[in-house]
Amino acid sequence: MSQQSLSAAIAHLRRGGLLIYPTETSYAIGCDATNARAVRAIFRLKGRERGKSLPLIVASRAMAERYARLTPLARRLTQRHWPGPLTIVVDSRKSIVESRFTEQGSLPPTGRGSDSSFRSSRRAKEERGWGKFAPGVLAPNHTIALRVSSHPIARALSRHLGRPIVSTSANRSGEPPTRSIAAMHRAFGNDPRLRILDGGILPKQKPSTIIDARGRRSVILRSGCIAV
């Protein structure tokens, strides 16, 4: 992918657009994980149940650490299998920080200059990686599902955006994953909200393995490419 194509894709994500892009398992549809309007659009476009949270792609384990609380098990798994088709489910660090932020009475204070100081505090948090996720990204129990993709395009998108991107299969819910541009046009038509990064015809692969890594032992939530 050329630098020009990458820059255009990042600009599209920043504007709240939806992007179809290749991963190591299939084409994915994604957006900026902090953009509520874009996340809602993905749910509607796929016909996805509202209770099913959306998995994310991050650029690196360091980025994952900014948003998630990695257990010793999660660190071992990611050290062994990232970048690659392993999605881990762990507790969201964001939800922990925000609950403490509220419990300690650090809601916007009143008084002269208080609004600007609070906005500065929130801005500093977001710059450190605490940007608020859109509804539908976190599960009801505040867990988050994420991976570092081994596909260079998927990884570059998150790296250049500077935060996680949604990565759910580019298909209507209940339909097989798409592996070509022609299949995506059949599934979604010419939706003006969509920009497509053409990665060619992708080989048939199993989906990413999904593991609940919050405890001491792996709990397989979905079997896939990686045997754990």
PDB file of C-alpha atoms in Angstrom, residues 92-175:
ATOM      1  CA  SER A  92     -10.436  -2.827  29.975  1.00  0.00           C
ATOM      2  CA  ARG A  93      -8.029  -0.468  31.695  1.00  0.00           C
ATOM      3  CA  LYS A  94     -10.149   2.493  30.585  1.00  0.00           C
ATOM      4  CA  SER A  95     -13.172   1.382  32.587  1.00  0.00           C
ATOM      5  CA  ILE A  96     -11.042   0.935  35.720  1.00  0.00           C
ATOM      6  CA  VAL A  97      -9.489   4.386  35.384  1.00  0.00           C
ATOM      7  CA  GLU A  98     -12.810   6.105  34.698  1.00  0.00           C
ATOM      8  CA  SER A  99     -14.530   4.454  37.664  1.00  0.00           C
ATOM      9  CA  ARG A 100     -11.746   5.623  39.980  1.00  0.00           C
ATOM     10  CA  PHE A 101     -11.878   9.052  38.390  1.00  0.00           C
ATOM     11  CA  THR A 102     -15.524   9.302  39.419  1.00  0.00           C
ATOM     12  CA  GLU A 103     -15.290   7.613  42.821  1.00  0.00           C
ATOM     13  CA  GLN A 104     -12.543   9.951  43.973  1.00  0.00           C
ATOM     14  CA  GLY A 105     -14.750  12.957  43.337  1.00  0.00           C
ATOM     15  CA  SER A 106     -12.794  14.165  40.328  1.00  0.00           C
ATOM     16  CA  LEU A 107     -15.819  15.051  38.259  1.00  0.00           C
ATOM     17  CA  PRO A 108     -15.818  18.550  36.742  1.00  0.00           C
ATOM     18  CA  PRO A 109     -15.501  20.961  39.688  1.00  0.00           C
ATOM     19  CA  THR A 110     -17.287  24.278  39.880  1.00  0.00           C
ATOM     20  CA  GLY A 111     -15.744  27.692  40.156  1.00  0.00           C
ATOM     21  CA  ARG A 112     -13.602  30.053  38.168  1.00  0.00           C
ATOM     22  CA  GLY A 113     -11.314  28.293  35.704  1.00  0.00           C
ATOM     23  CA  SER A 114     -12.583  24.841  36.648  1.00  0.00           C
ATOM     24  CA  ASP A 115     -13.993  23.949  33.218  1.00  0.00           C
ATOM     25  CA  SER A 116     -10.756  24.665  31.393  1.00  0.00           C
ATOM     26  CA  SER A 117      -8.662  22.766  33.932  1.00  0.00           C
ATOM     27  CA  PHE A 118     -10.954  19.740  33.694  1.00  0.00           C
ATOM     28  CA  ARG A 119     -10.837  19.840  29.904  1.00  0.00           C
ATOM     29  CA  SER A 120      -7.041  19.973  30.098  1.00  0.00           C
ATOM     30  CA  SER A 121      -7.078  16.951  32.396  1.00  0.00           C
ATOM     31  CA  ARG A 122      -9.317  15.013  30.020  1.00  0.00           C
ATOM     32  CA  ARG A 123      -7.192  16.036  27.039  1.00  0.00           C
ATOM     33  CA  ALA A 124      -4.046  14.820  28.793  1.00  0.00           C
ATOM     34  CA  LYS A 125      -5.726  11.490  29.544  1.00  0.00           C
ATOM     35  CA  GLU A 126      -6.735  11.041  25.922  1.00  0.00           C
ATOM     36  CA  GLU A 127      -3.223  11.830  24.710  1.00  0.00           C
ATOM     37  CA  ARG A 128      -1.929   9.063  26.977  1.00  0.00           C
ATOM     38  CA  GLY A 129      -4.375   6.625  25.390  1.00  0.00           C
ATOM     39  CA  TRP A 130      -7.469   6.923  27.575  1.00  0.00           C
ATOM     40  CA  GLY A 131      -9.801   8.140  24.826  1.00  0.00           C
ATOM     41  CA  LYS A 132     -13.337   6.990  25.560  1.00  0.00           C
ATOM     42  CA  PHE A 133     -14.441   3.954  23.584  1.00  0.00           C
ATOM     43  CA  ALA A 134     -17.701   4.145  21.688  1.00  0.00           C
ATOM     44  CA  PRO A 135     -20.661   2.129  23.033  1.00  0.00           C
ATOM     45  CA  GLY A 136     -20.539  -1.378  21.593  1.00  0.00           C
ATOM     46  CA  VAL A 137     -16.759  -1.748  21.790  1.00  0.00           C
ATOM     47  CA  LEU A 138     -16.565  -2.887  25.404  1.00  0.00           C
ATOM     48  CA  ALA A 139     -18.599  -5.859  26.594  1.00  0.00           C
ATOM     49  CA  PRO A 140     -21.133  -5.249  29.398  1.00  0.00           C
ATOM     50  CA  ASN A 141     -18.597  -6.636  31.897  1.00  0.00           C
ATOM     51  CA  HIS A 142     -16.030  -4.034  30.686  1.00  0.00           C
ATOM     52  CA  THR A 143     -13.834  -6.580  28.924  1.00  0.00           C
ATOM     53  CA  ILE A 144     -12.151  -5.808  25.630  1.00  0.00           C
ATOM     54  CA  ALA A 145     -11.148  -8.121  22.765  1.00  0.00           C
ATOM     55  CA  LEU A 146      -8.009  -7.183  20.848  1.00  0.00           C
ATOM     56  CA  ARG A 147      -5.087  -8.410  18.809  1.00  0.00           C
ATOM     57  CA  VAL A 148      -2.023  -7.248  16.906  1.00  0.00           C
ATOM     58  CA  SER A 149      -2.558  -8.347  13.315  1.00  0.00           C
ATOM     59  CA  SER A 150       0.259  -9.890  11.322  1.00  0.00           C
ATOM     60  CA  HIS A 151      -1.074  -8.183   8.188  1.00  0.00           C
ATOM     61  CA  PRO A 152       1.011  -5.049   7.550  1.00  0.00           C
ATOM     62  CA  ILE A 153      -1.949  -2.966   6.338  1.00  0.00           C
ATOM     63  CA  ALA A 154      -4.136  -3.700   9.361  1.00  0.00           C
ATOM     64  CA  ARG A 155      -1.285  -2.961  11.750  1.00  0.00           C
ATOM     65  CA  ALA A 156      -0.299   0.238   9.921  1.00  0.00           C
ATOM     66  CA  LEU A 157      -3.839   1.598  10.156  1.00  0.00           C
ATOM     67  CA  SER A 158      -3.874   1.398  13.946  1.00  0.00           C
ATOM     68  CA  ARG A 159      -0.315   2.676  14.240  1.00  0.00           C
ATOM     69  CA  HIS A 160      -0.900   5.760  12.092  1.00  0.00           C
ATOM     70  CA  LEU A 161      -4.320   6.482  13.595  1.00  0.00           C
ATOM     71  CA  GLY A 162      -2.693   6.288  17.015  1.00  0.00           C
ATOM     72  CA  ARG A 163      -5.396   4.180  18.660  1.00  0.00           C
ATOM     73  CA  PRO A 164      -7.316   0.916  18.208  1.00  0.00           C
ATOM     74  CA  ILE A 165      -9.513   0.270  15.195  1.00  0.00           C
ATOM     75  CA  VAL A 166     -12.583  -1.930  15.057  1.00  0.00           C
ATOM     76  CA  SER A 167     -11.936  -5.233  13.272  1.00  0.00           C
ATOM     77  CA  THR A 168     -15.037  -7.297  12.614  1.00  0.00           C
ATOM     78  CA  SER A 169     -15.465  -9.526   9.572  1.00  0.00           C
ATOM     79  CA  ALA A 170     -16.620  -7.659   6.460  1.00  0.00           C
ATOM     80  CA  ASN A 171     -19.874  -9.510   5.923  1.00  0.00           C
ATOM     81  CA  ARG A 172     -23.497  -9.444   6.937  1.00  0.00           C
ATOM     82  CA  SER A 173     -23.940 -11.157  10.293  1.00  0.00           C
ATOM     83  CA  GLY A 174     -24.377 -14.891   9.816  1.00  0.00           C
ATOM     84  CA  GLU A 175     -22.793 -14.892   6.355  1.00  0.00           C
TER      85      GLU A 175
END
